[in-house]
Short mmCIF file of N, CA and C in Angstrom, two decimals:
data_model
loop_
_atom_site.label_atom_id
_atom_site.label_comp_id
_atom_site.label_asym_id
_atom_site.label_seq_id
_atom_site.Cartn_x
_atom_site.Cartn_y
_atom_site.Cartn_z
N GLY A 1 23.72 5.79 11.44
CA GLY A 1 23.24 7.10 11.76
C GLY A 1 22.82 7.20 13.22
N ASP A 2 22.63 8.40 13.67
CA ASP A 2 22.21 8.68 15.04
C ASP A 2 20.70 8.52 15.15
N GLN A 3 20.25 7.48 15.85
CA GLN A 3 18.83 7.20 15.97
C GLN A 3 18.08 8.25 16.78
N LEU A 4 18.79 9.04 17.55
CA LEU A 4 18.14 10.06 18.38
C LEU A 4 18.04 11.41 17.67
N ASN A 5 18.68 11.55 16.51
CA ASN A 5 18.63 12.80 15.76
C ASN A 5 17.28 12.92 15.07
N ASP A 6 16.54 13.98 15.40
CA ASP A 6 15.23 14.19 14.79
C ASP A 6 15.18 15.50 14.00
N ASP A 7 16.30 15.85 13.37
CA ASP A 7 16.39 17.10 12.60
C ASP A 7 15.63 17.05 11.28
N ALA A 8 15.24 15.87 10.82
CA ALA A 8 14.53 15.73 9.54
C ALA A 8 13.21 14.99 9.78
N PRO A 9 12.18 15.70 10.25
CA PRO A 9 10.90 15.05 10.57
C PRO A 9 10.33 14.29 9.37
N ASN A 10 9.78 13.13 9.67
CA ASN A 10 9.13 12.27 8.67
C ASN A 10 10.04 11.85 7.52
N SER A 11 11.35 11.91 7.75
CA SER A 11 12.28 11.43 6.72
C SER A 11 12.22 9.91 6.63
N GLY A 12 11.98 9.26 7.76
CA GLY A 12 11.83 7.81 7.79
C GLY A 12 13.11 7.08 8.10
N ALA A 13 12.95 5.82 8.49
CA ALA A 13 14.07 4.94 8.80
C ALA A 13 13.58 3.50 8.75
N VAL A 14 14.51 2.58 8.63
CA VAL A 14 14.19 1.16 8.69
C VAL A 14 15.02 0.55 9.81
N TYR A 15 14.36 -0.20 10.65
CA TYR A 15 15.02 -0.92 11.74
C TYR A 15 15.01 -2.40 11.37
N VAL A 16 16.17 -3.03 11.38
CA VAL A 16 16.27 -4.44 11.03
C VAL A 16 16.52 -5.23 12.31
N PHE A 17 15.67 -6.23 12.53
CA PHE A 17 15.78 -7.10 13.69
C PHE A 17 16.04 -8.53 13.22
N GLU A 18 16.75 -9.30 14.04
CA GLU A 18 16.98 -10.71 13.77
C GLU A 18 16.62 -11.50 15.02
N ARG A 19 16.13 -12.72 14.79
CA ARG A 19 15.78 -13.59 15.91
C ARG A 19 16.83 -14.69 16.02
N THR A 20 17.41 -14.80 17.19
CA THR A 20 18.39 -15.84 17.48
C THR A 20 17.99 -16.52 18.78
N ASP A 21 17.87 -17.82 18.75
CA ASP A 21 17.48 -18.60 19.93
C ASP A 21 16.20 -18.05 20.57
N GLY A 22 15.23 -17.68 19.74
CA GLY A 22 13.95 -17.21 20.23
C GLY A 22 13.91 -15.77 20.71
N MET A 23 15.04 -15.06 20.64
CA MET A 23 15.11 -13.67 21.10
C MET A 23 15.33 -12.73 19.91
N TRP A 24 14.58 -11.64 19.89
CA TRP A 24 14.73 -10.63 18.84
C TRP A 24 15.69 -9.54 19.30
N SER A 25 16.56 -9.11 18.39
CA SER A 25 17.45 -8.00 18.71
C SER A 25 17.65 -7.14 17.45
N GLN A 26 17.80 -5.83 17.70
CA GLN A 26 18.01 -4.91 16.58
C GLN A 26 19.42 -5.09 16.05
N LYS A 27 19.52 -5.26 14.73
CA LYS A 27 20.82 -5.46 14.09
C LYS A 27 21.25 -4.28 13.22
N ALA A 28 20.28 -3.48 12.77
CA ALA A 28 20.65 -2.36 11.90
C ALA A 28 19.61 -1.25 11.97
N TYR A 29 20.07 -0.05 11.74
CA TYR A 29 19.25 1.15 11.62
C TYR A 29 19.64 1.77 10.29
N LEU A 30 18.73 1.80 9.32
CA LEU A 30 19.05 2.24 7.97
C LEU A 30 18.35 3.55 7.62
N LYS A 31 19.09 4.43 6.98
CA LYS A 31 18.55 5.70 6.49
C LYS A 31 18.88 5.82 5.00
N ALA A 32 18.12 6.65 4.31
CA ALA A 32 18.38 6.90 2.90
C ALA A 32 19.71 7.64 2.74
N SER A 33 20.34 7.45 1.61
CA SER A 33 21.61 8.13 1.33
C SER A 33 21.40 9.62 1.07
N ASN A 34 20.16 10.03 0.86
CA ASN A 34 19.84 11.45 0.64
C ASN A 34 18.65 11.85 1.51
N THR A 35 18.72 11.52 2.77
CA THR A 35 17.64 11.78 3.72
C THR A 35 17.10 13.19 3.59
N GLY A 36 15.77 13.29 3.48
CA GLY A 36 15.13 14.59 3.38
C GLY A 36 13.87 14.65 4.22
N VAL A 37 13.53 15.83 4.70
CA VAL A 37 12.31 16.03 5.48
C VAL A 37 11.11 15.54 4.68
N GLY A 38 10.29 14.70 5.30
CA GLY A 38 9.04 14.26 4.69
C GLY A 38 9.15 13.20 3.62
N ASP A 39 10.32 12.58 3.42
CA ASP A 39 10.49 11.59 2.34
C ASP A 39 9.75 10.28 2.60
N SER A 40 9.48 9.95 3.85
CA SER A 40 8.80 8.70 4.23
C SER A 40 9.58 7.45 3.83
N PHE A 41 10.90 7.50 3.97
CA PHE A 41 11.75 6.33 3.75
C PHE A 41 11.28 5.22 4.69
N GLY A 42 11.02 4.05 4.13
CA GLY A 42 10.53 2.94 4.93
C GLY A 42 9.03 2.74 4.83
N ARG A 43 8.35 3.56 4.05
CA ARG A 43 6.90 3.43 3.86
C ARG A 43 6.56 2.04 3.35
N SER A 44 7.43 1.50 2.51
CA SER A 44 7.28 0.13 2.02
C SER A 44 8.64 -0.55 2.09
N VAL A 45 8.62 -1.83 2.40
CA VAL A 45 9.85 -2.62 2.45
C VAL A 45 9.59 -4.01 1.88
N ALA A 46 10.63 -4.61 1.33
CA ALA A 46 10.57 -5.99 0.85
C ALA A 46 11.92 -6.62 1.11
N LEU A 47 11.90 -7.84 1.62
CA LEU A 47 13.12 -8.55 1.98
C LEU A 47 13.17 -9.85 1.19
N SER A 48 14.32 -10.14 0.61
CA SER A 48 14.51 -11.38 -0.14
C SER A 48 15.73 -12.09 0.41
N SER A 49 15.54 -13.35 0.79
CA SER A 49 16.67 -14.10 1.35
C SER A 49 17.73 -14.37 0.31
N GLY A 50 17.36 -14.24 -0.94
CA GLY A 50 18.35 -14.33 -2.00
C GLY A 50 19.05 -15.67 -2.08
N ASP A 51 20.36 -15.63 -2.13
CA ASP A 51 21.15 -16.83 -2.31
C ASP A 51 22.28 -16.86 -1.29
N LEU A 52 23.27 -17.67 -1.52
CA LEU A 52 24.39 -17.78 -0.58
C LEU A 52 25.17 -16.49 -0.43
N SER A 53 25.03 -15.58 -1.39
CA SER A 53 25.81 -14.34 -1.32
C SER A 53 25.23 -13.32 -0.36
N GLY A 54 23.95 -13.45 0.00
CA GLY A 54 23.41 -12.51 0.97
C GLY A 54 21.93 -12.26 0.88
N ILE A 55 21.51 -11.24 1.61
CA ILE A 55 20.11 -10.85 1.73
C ILE A 55 19.94 -9.48 1.09
N THR A 56 18.82 -9.29 0.39
CA THR A 56 18.53 -8.02 -0.27
C THR A 56 17.30 -7.39 0.37
N LEU A 57 17.35 -6.08 0.58
CA LEU A 57 16.25 -5.33 1.16
C LEU A 57 15.95 -4.14 0.25
N ALA A 58 14.70 -4.00 -0.18
CA ALA A 58 14.26 -2.84 -0.96
C ALA A 58 13.41 -1.96 -0.05
N VAL A 59 13.69 -0.66 -0.07
CA VAL A 59 12.99 0.29 0.80
C VAL A 59 12.42 1.42 -0.05
N GLY A 60 11.11 1.63 0.05
CA GLY A 60 10.47 2.71 -0.68
C GLY A 60 10.40 3.99 0.13
N ALA A 61 10.51 5.11 -0.55
CA ALA A 61 10.36 6.45 0.04
C ALA A 61 9.49 7.23 -0.94
N HIS A 62 8.18 7.05 -0.84
CA HIS A 62 7.28 7.54 -1.88
C HIS A 62 7.14 9.06 -1.94
N PHE A 63 7.69 9.79 -0.96
CA PHE A 63 7.65 11.25 -1.00
C PHE A 63 9.03 11.86 -1.24
N GLU A 64 10.02 11.06 -1.65
CA GLU A 64 11.36 11.55 -1.97
C GLU A 64 11.23 12.48 -3.18
N ASP A 65 12.11 13.50 -3.29
CA ASP A 65 11.90 14.60 -4.23
C ASP A 65 12.87 14.71 -5.41
N SER A 66 13.81 13.82 -5.58
CA SER A 66 14.79 13.95 -6.65
C SER A 66 14.14 13.82 -8.03
N SER A 67 14.66 14.55 -9.00
CA SER A 67 14.15 14.46 -10.37
C SER A 67 14.95 13.45 -11.20
N ALA A 68 15.84 12.70 -10.56
CA ALA A 68 16.66 11.71 -11.27
C ALA A 68 15.76 10.68 -11.96
N ARG A 69 16.35 10.00 -12.94
CA ARG A 69 15.64 8.92 -13.63
C ARG A 69 16.53 7.69 -13.66
N GLY A 70 15.92 6.50 -13.54
CA GLY A 70 16.66 5.26 -13.67
C GLY A 70 17.47 4.90 -12.43
N ILE A 71 18.63 4.30 -12.65
CA ILE A 71 19.45 3.75 -11.58
C ILE A 71 20.61 4.69 -11.24
N ASN A 72 20.78 4.96 -9.95
CA ASN A 72 21.90 5.73 -9.41
C ASN A 72 22.07 7.12 -10.02
N GLY A 73 20.97 7.80 -10.25
CA GLY A 73 21.01 9.17 -10.77
C GLY A 73 21.33 10.17 -9.67
N ASP A 74 21.22 11.46 -9.99
CA ASP A 74 21.51 12.55 -9.06
C ASP A 74 20.46 12.61 -7.95
N GLN A 75 20.83 12.16 -6.77
CA GLN A 75 19.91 12.09 -5.62
C GLN A 75 19.61 13.46 -5.02
N PHE A 76 20.38 14.45 -5.35
CA PHE A 76 20.30 15.71 -4.61
C PHE A 76 19.63 16.85 -5.37
N ASP A 77 19.06 16.58 -6.54
CA ASP A 77 18.29 17.58 -7.28
C ASP A 77 16.82 17.40 -6.87
N ASN A 78 16.39 18.14 -5.88
CA ASN A 78 15.05 17.97 -5.32
C ASN A 78 14.00 18.82 -6.03
N SER A 79 13.93 18.70 -7.35
CA SER A 79 13.00 19.52 -8.12
C SER A 79 11.74 18.78 -8.56
N ALA A 80 11.55 17.54 -8.11
CA ALA A 80 10.36 16.76 -8.46
C ALA A 80 9.67 16.30 -7.17
N ASP A 81 8.96 17.22 -6.54
CA ASP A 81 8.33 16.95 -5.24
C ASP A 81 7.53 15.64 -5.25
N ASP A 82 7.77 14.84 -4.22
CA ASP A 82 7.02 13.61 -3.97
C ASP A 82 7.02 12.63 -5.15
N SER A 83 8.08 12.66 -5.93
CA SER A 83 8.20 11.73 -7.06
C SER A 83 8.47 10.32 -6.57
N GLY A 84 9.22 10.18 -5.46
CA GLY A 84 9.48 8.87 -4.86
C GLY A 84 10.75 8.22 -5.34
N ALA A 85 11.25 7.29 -4.53
CA ALA A 85 12.46 6.54 -4.85
C ALA A 85 12.46 5.22 -4.11
N VAL A 86 13.32 4.31 -4.56
CA VAL A 86 13.53 3.04 -3.88
C VAL A 86 15.03 2.87 -3.68
N TYR A 87 15.41 2.38 -2.53
CA TYR A 87 16.80 2.15 -2.16
C TYR A 87 16.97 0.65 -1.96
N VAL A 88 17.98 0.08 -2.59
CA VAL A 88 18.23 -1.36 -2.45
C VAL A 88 19.49 -1.55 -1.63
N PHE A 89 19.33 -2.27 -0.52
CA PHE A 89 20.43 -2.57 0.38
C PHE A 89 20.76 -4.06 0.28
N ARG A 90 21.99 -4.38 0.61
CA ARG A 90 22.43 -5.78 0.57
C ARG A 90 23.26 -6.04 1.81
N ARG A 91 23.08 -7.24 2.36
CA ARG A 91 23.92 -7.68 3.47
C ARG A 91 24.47 -9.04 3.12
N PRO A 92 25.79 -9.18 3.13
CA PRO A 92 26.38 -10.49 2.85
C PRO A 92 25.90 -11.52 3.87
N SER A 93 25.82 -12.77 3.44
CA SER A 93 25.31 -13.83 4.31
C SER A 93 26.32 -14.26 5.36
N GLY A 94 27.59 -14.04 5.10
CA GLY A 94 28.60 -14.54 6.03
C GLY A 94 29.02 -15.96 5.67
N ILE A 95 28.35 -16.54 4.68
CA ILE A 95 28.72 -17.87 4.22
C ILE A 95 29.84 -17.71 3.20
N VAL A 96 30.94 -18.38 3.45
CA VAL A 96 32.10 -18.26 2.57
C VAL A 96 32.00 -19.31 1.48
N THR A 97 32.06 -18.86 0.23
CA THR A 97 31.97 -19.79 -0.89
C THR A 97 33.30 -19.95 -1.61
N GLN A 98 34.36 -19.41 -1.02
CA GLN A 98 35.69 -19.57 -1.58
C GLN A 98 36.68 -19.63 -0.43
N THR A 99 37.87 -20.11 -0.69
CA THR A 99 38.88 -20.22 0.35
C THR A 99 39.53 -18.86 0.58
N ILE A 100 39.49 -18.42 1.84
CA ILE A 100 40.15 -17.18 2.23
C ILE A 100 40.91 -17.43 3.52
N PRO A 101 41.92 -16.63 3.80
CA PRO A 101 42.66 -16.81 5.05
C PRO A 101 41.73 -16.64 6.26
N PRO A 102 41.92 -17.43 7.32
CA PRO A 102 41.05 -17.37 8.50
C PRO A 102 41.00 -15.99 9.15
N SER A 103 42.04 -15.19 9.01
CA SER A 103 42.07 -13.88 9.66
C SER A 103 41.34 -12.80 8.86
N THR A 104 40.83 -13.13 7.67
CA THR A 104 40.15 -12.15 6.83
C THR A 104 38.76 -11.85 7.40
N PRO A 105 38.49 -10.57 7.73
CA PRO A 105 37.17 -10.24 8.26
C PRO A 105 36.09 -10.34 7.18
N ILE A 106 34.92 -10.80 7.56
CA ILE A 106 33.78 -10.87 6.65
C ILE A 106 32.73 -9.90 7.16
N SER A 107 32.43 -8.89 6.37
CA SER A 107 31.46 -7.88 6.79
C SER A 107 30.05 -8.42 6.66
N ARG A 108 29.24 -8.21 7.70
CA ARG A 108 27.82 -8.56 7.65
C ARG A 108 27.00 -7.28 7.80
N GLU A 109 27.57 -6.18 7.35
CA GLU A 109 26.91 -4.88 7.43
C GLU A 109 25.98 -4.69 6.24
N TRP A 110 24.86 -4.00 6.48
CA TRP A 110 23.98 -3.60 5.38
C TRP A 110 24.63 -2.45 4.63
N LYS A 111 24.62 -2.51 3.31
CA LYS A 111 25.18 -1.44 2.48
C LYS A 111 24.19 -1.13 1.35
N GLN A 112 24.00 0.17 1.11
CA GLN A 112 23.13 0.55 0.00
C GLN A 112 23.85 0.21 -1.30
N GLN A 113 23.17 -0.53 -2.17
CA GLN A 113 23.74 -0.94 -3.45
C GLN A 113 23.30 -0.04 -4.59
N ILE A 114 22.00 0.27 -4.64
CA ILE A 114 21.51 1.12 -5.72
C ILE A 114 20.41 2.05 -5.24
N TYR A 115 20.25 3.11 -5.97
CA TYR A 115 19.21 4.12 -5.78
C TYR A 115 18.37 4.07 -7.05
N VAL A 116 17.07 3.80 -6.91
CA VAL A 116 16.22 3.55 -8.07
C VAL A 116 15.14 4.62 -8.19
N LYS A 117 15.00 5.15 -9.39
CA LYS A 117 13.94 6.10 -9.71
C LYS A 117 13.20 5.58 -10.94
N ALA A 118 12.00 6.08 -11.15
CA ALA A 118 11.24 5.70 -12.34
C ALA A 118 11.97 6.17 -13.60
N SER A 119 11.68 5.53 -14.71
CA SER A 119 12.27 5.94 -15.99
C SER A 119 11.64 7.23 -16.51
N ASN A 120 10.52 7.62 -15.90
CA ASN A 120 9.80 8.84 -16.29
C ASN A 120 9.42 9.64 -15.05
N THR A 121 10.36 9.86 -14.18
CA THR A 121 10.12 10.55 -12.91
C THR A 121 9.29 11.81 -13.10
N GLY A 122 8.27 11.94 -12.25
CA GLY A 122 7.43 13.13 -12.30
C GLY A 122 6.93 13.52 -10.92
N LYS A 123 6.61 14.78 -10.77
CA LYS A 123 6.09 15.31 -9.50
C LYS A 123 4.86 14.51 -9.07
N ASP A 124 4.79 14.19 -7.78
CA ASP A 124 3.66 13.51 -7.15
C ASP A 124 3.41 12.09 -7.66
N ASP A 125 4.39 11.45 -8.28
CA ASP A 125 4.20 10.08 -8.77
C ASP A 125 4.11 9.05 -7.65
N GLY A 126 4.78 9.28 -6.53
CA GLY A 126 4.74 8.33 -5.43
C GLY A 126 5.42 7.01 -5.74
N PHE A 127 6.48 7.06 -6.55
CA PHE A 127 7.26 5.86 -6.86
C PHE A 127 7.78 5.26 -5.55
N GLY A 128 7.54 3.98 -5.35
CA GLY A 128 7.96 3.34 -4.10
C GLY A 128 6.83 3.19 -3.10
N THR A 129 5.58 3.50 -3.52
CA THR A 129 4.44 3.33 -2.62
C THR A 129 4.40 1.90 -2.11
N SER A 130 4.70 0.94 -2.98
CA SER A 130 4.88 -0.44 -2.56
C SER A 130 6.01 -1.05 -3.37
N VAL A 131 6.67 -2.04 -2.77
CA VAL A 131 7.80 -2.72 -3.42
C VAL A 131 7.69 -4.22 -3.17
N ALA A 132 8.23 -5.00 -4.09
CA ALA A 132 8.30 -6.45 -3.93
C ALA A 132 9.63 -6.93 -4.50
N LEU A 133 10.18 -7.96 -3.89
CA LEU A 133 11.44 -8.56 -4.33
C LEU A 133 11.25 -10.06 -4.48
N SER A 134 11.83 -10.61 -5.52
CA SER A 134 11.88 -12.05 -5.69
C SER A 134 13.17 -12.38 -6.43
N ASN A 135 14.07 -13.01 -5.74
CA ASN A 135 15.39 -13.30 -6.31
C ASN A 135 16.01 -12.04 -6.89
N ASP A 136 16.19 -11.96 -8.21
CA ASP A 136 16.83 -10.81 -8.84
C ASP A 136 15.84 -9.84 -9.47
N THR A 137 14.57 -9.91 -9.08
CA THR A 137 13.55 -9.04 -9.66
C THR A 137 12.97 -8.11 -8.61
N LEU A 138 12.92 -6.82 -8.94
CA LEU A 138 12.34 -5.79 -8.08
C LEU A 138 11.13 -5.22 -8.80
N VAL A 139 10.00 -5.13 -8.09
CA VAL A 139 8.78 -4.55 -8.64
C VAL A 139 8.42 -3.35 -7.77
N VAL A 140 8.13 -2.21 -8.42
CA VAL A 140 7.85 -0.97 -7.70
C VAL A 140 6.56 -0.36 -8.23
N ALA A 141 5.66 0.02 -7.31
CA ALA A 141 4.43 0.71 -7.69
C ALA A 141 4.60 2.21 -7.52
N ALA A 142 3.97 2.95 -8.43
CA ALA A 142 3.92 4.41 -8.36
C ALA A 142 2.45 4.79 -8.55
N THR A 143 1.72 4.88 -7.45
CA THR A 143 0.26 5.05 -7.53
C THR A 143 -0.17 6.41 -8.07
N GLY A 144 0.71 7.40 -8.03
CA GLY A 144 0.35 8.73 -8.52
C GLY A 144 0.84 9.03 -9.92
N GLU A 145 1.45 8.06 -10.60
CA GLU A 145 2.00 8.27 -11.94
C GLU A 145 0.85 8.63 -12.88
N ASP A 146 1.09 9.54 -13.82
CA ASP A 146 0.02 10.15 -14.63
C ASP A 146 -0.05 9.71 -16.09
N SER A 147 0.69 8.70 -16.49
CA SER A 147 0.73 8.32 -17.90
C SER A 147 -0.61 7.77 -18.39
N ASN A 148 -0.88 8.03 -19.66
CA ASN A 148 -2.06 7.50 -20.34
C ASN A 148 -1.77 6.15 -20.98
N ALA A 149 -0.57 5.62 -20.78
CA ALA A 149 -0.18 4.35 -21.40
C ALA A 149 -1.06 3.21 -20.91
N THR A 150 -1.22 2.21 -21.77
CA THR A 150 -1.93 0.99 -21.39
C THR A 150 -1.02 -0.19 -21.71
N GLY A 151 -1.23 -1.29 -21.02
CA GLY A 151 -0.45 -2.48 -21.29
C GLY A 151 1.00 -2.35 -20.84
N ILE A 152 1.88 -2.98 -21.58
CA ILE A 152 3.30 -3.04 -21.22
C ILE A 152 4.11 -2.13 -22.14
N ASN A 153 4.97 -1.32 -21.55
CA ASN A 153 5.90 -0.44 -22.27
C ASN A 153 5.22 0.55 -23.22
N GLY A 154 4.09 1.10 -22.79
CA GLY A 154 3.40 2.12 -23.58
C GLY A 154 4.11 3.46 -23.46
N ASP A 155 3.48 4.52 -23.97
CA ASP A 155 4.06 5.86 -23.94
C ASP A 155 3.98 6.44 -22.53
N GLN A 156 5.03 6.26 -21.77
CA GLN A 156 5.04 6.68 -20.37
C GLN A 156 5.17 8.18 -20.18
N PHE A 157 5.42 8.92 -21.24
CA PHE A 157 5.60 10.36 -21.12
C PHE A 157 4.34 11.16 -21.47
N ASP A 158 3.25 10.49 -21.80
CA ASP A 158 1.96 11.15 -22.04
C ASP A 158 1.24 11.22 -20.69
N ASN A 159 1.42 12.31 -19.98
CA ASN A 159 0.87 12.46 -18.63
C ASN A 159 -0.53 13.07 -18.63
N SER A 160 -1.43 12.50 -19.41
CA SER A 160 -2.77 13.08 -19.55
C SER A 160 -3.83 12.43 -18.66
N VAL A 161 -3.46 11.40 -17.89
CA VAL A 161 -4.43 10.74 -17.00
C VAL A 161 -3.89 10.79 -15.57
N GLU A 162 -4.35 11.77 -14.82
CA GLU A 162 -3.84 12.02 -13.47
C GLU A 162 -4.04 10.81 -12.56
N ASP A 163 -2.97 10.47 -11.84
CA ASP A 163 -2.98 9.40 -10.83
C ASP A 163 -3.45 8.05 -11.36
N SER A 164 -3.17 7.75 -12.63
CA SER A 164 -3.55 6.45 -13.19
C SER A 164 -2.70 5.32 -12.62
N GLY A 165 -1.48 5.64 -12.19
CA GLY A 165 -0.60 4.65 -11.57
C GLY A 165 0.19 3.83 -12.57
N ALA A 166 1.25 3.23 -12.08
CA ALA A 166 2.09 2.37 -12.92
C ALA A 166 2.88 1.43 -12.04
N VAL A 167 3.35 0.35 -12.65
CA VAL A 167 4.23 -0.61 -11.98
C VAL A 167 5.49 -0.73 -12.84
N TYR A 168 6.64 -0.71 -12.19
CA TYR A 168 7.94 -0.80 -12.86
C TYR A 168 8.60 -2.10 -12.43
N VAL A 169 9.19 -2.83 -13.38
CA VAL A 169 9.85 -4.10 -13.09
C VAL A 169 11.32 -3.97 -13.48
N TYR A 170 12.19 -4.32 -12.54
CA TYR A 170 13.64 -4.26 -12.75
C TYR A 170 14.21 -5.66 -12.53
N HIS A 171 15.18 -6.01 -13.32
CA HIS A 171 15.84 -7.30 -13.16
C HIS A 171 17.34 -7.07 -13.05
N ALA A 172 17.92 -7.56 -11.98
CA ALA A 172 19.36 -7.40 -11.75
C ALA A 172 20.14 -8.30 -12.71
N THR A 173 21.20 -7.75 -13.26
CA THR A 173 22.08 -8.55 -14.10
C THR A 173 23.38 -8.75 -13.34
N LYS A 174 24.01 -9.85 -13.59
CA LYS A 174 25.23 -10.16 -12.85
C LYS A 174 26.45 -9.92 -13.69
#
């Protein structure tokens, strides 16, 4: 994207830097796939070195407005103000684990892999306020979530306790 374009105030961005031989340099400028004014993309980030296949980056946008639920839903239905979202990006490591012709290019570009929403998306939930990554597990906080549920996997649709908060755990399957 164009780093000088400021048509969407407070939409947010993530700048990725790498250190080589003691020098830091910018390697990527990342934006949400559904950039919107005031989404605060980049409010929270988590980086996991992962495995030989690459590096994973989770980016929270706690003021994103889509009413989608779960993984890769409709990003463009902005009817749930400040519900929040998390975007998971992946960058291949460049380490080849199979035989390929020497002339085959290996991309080291960051690519968005998934768009994550809560299973019970609601207005002002703030999903993505904080994120954590560990290997194939993603943990997302939604500090404004209103469920009265207690413990694990309770009734998440009983929104009778305002801003009680919730944590969502996702595990990648291969």
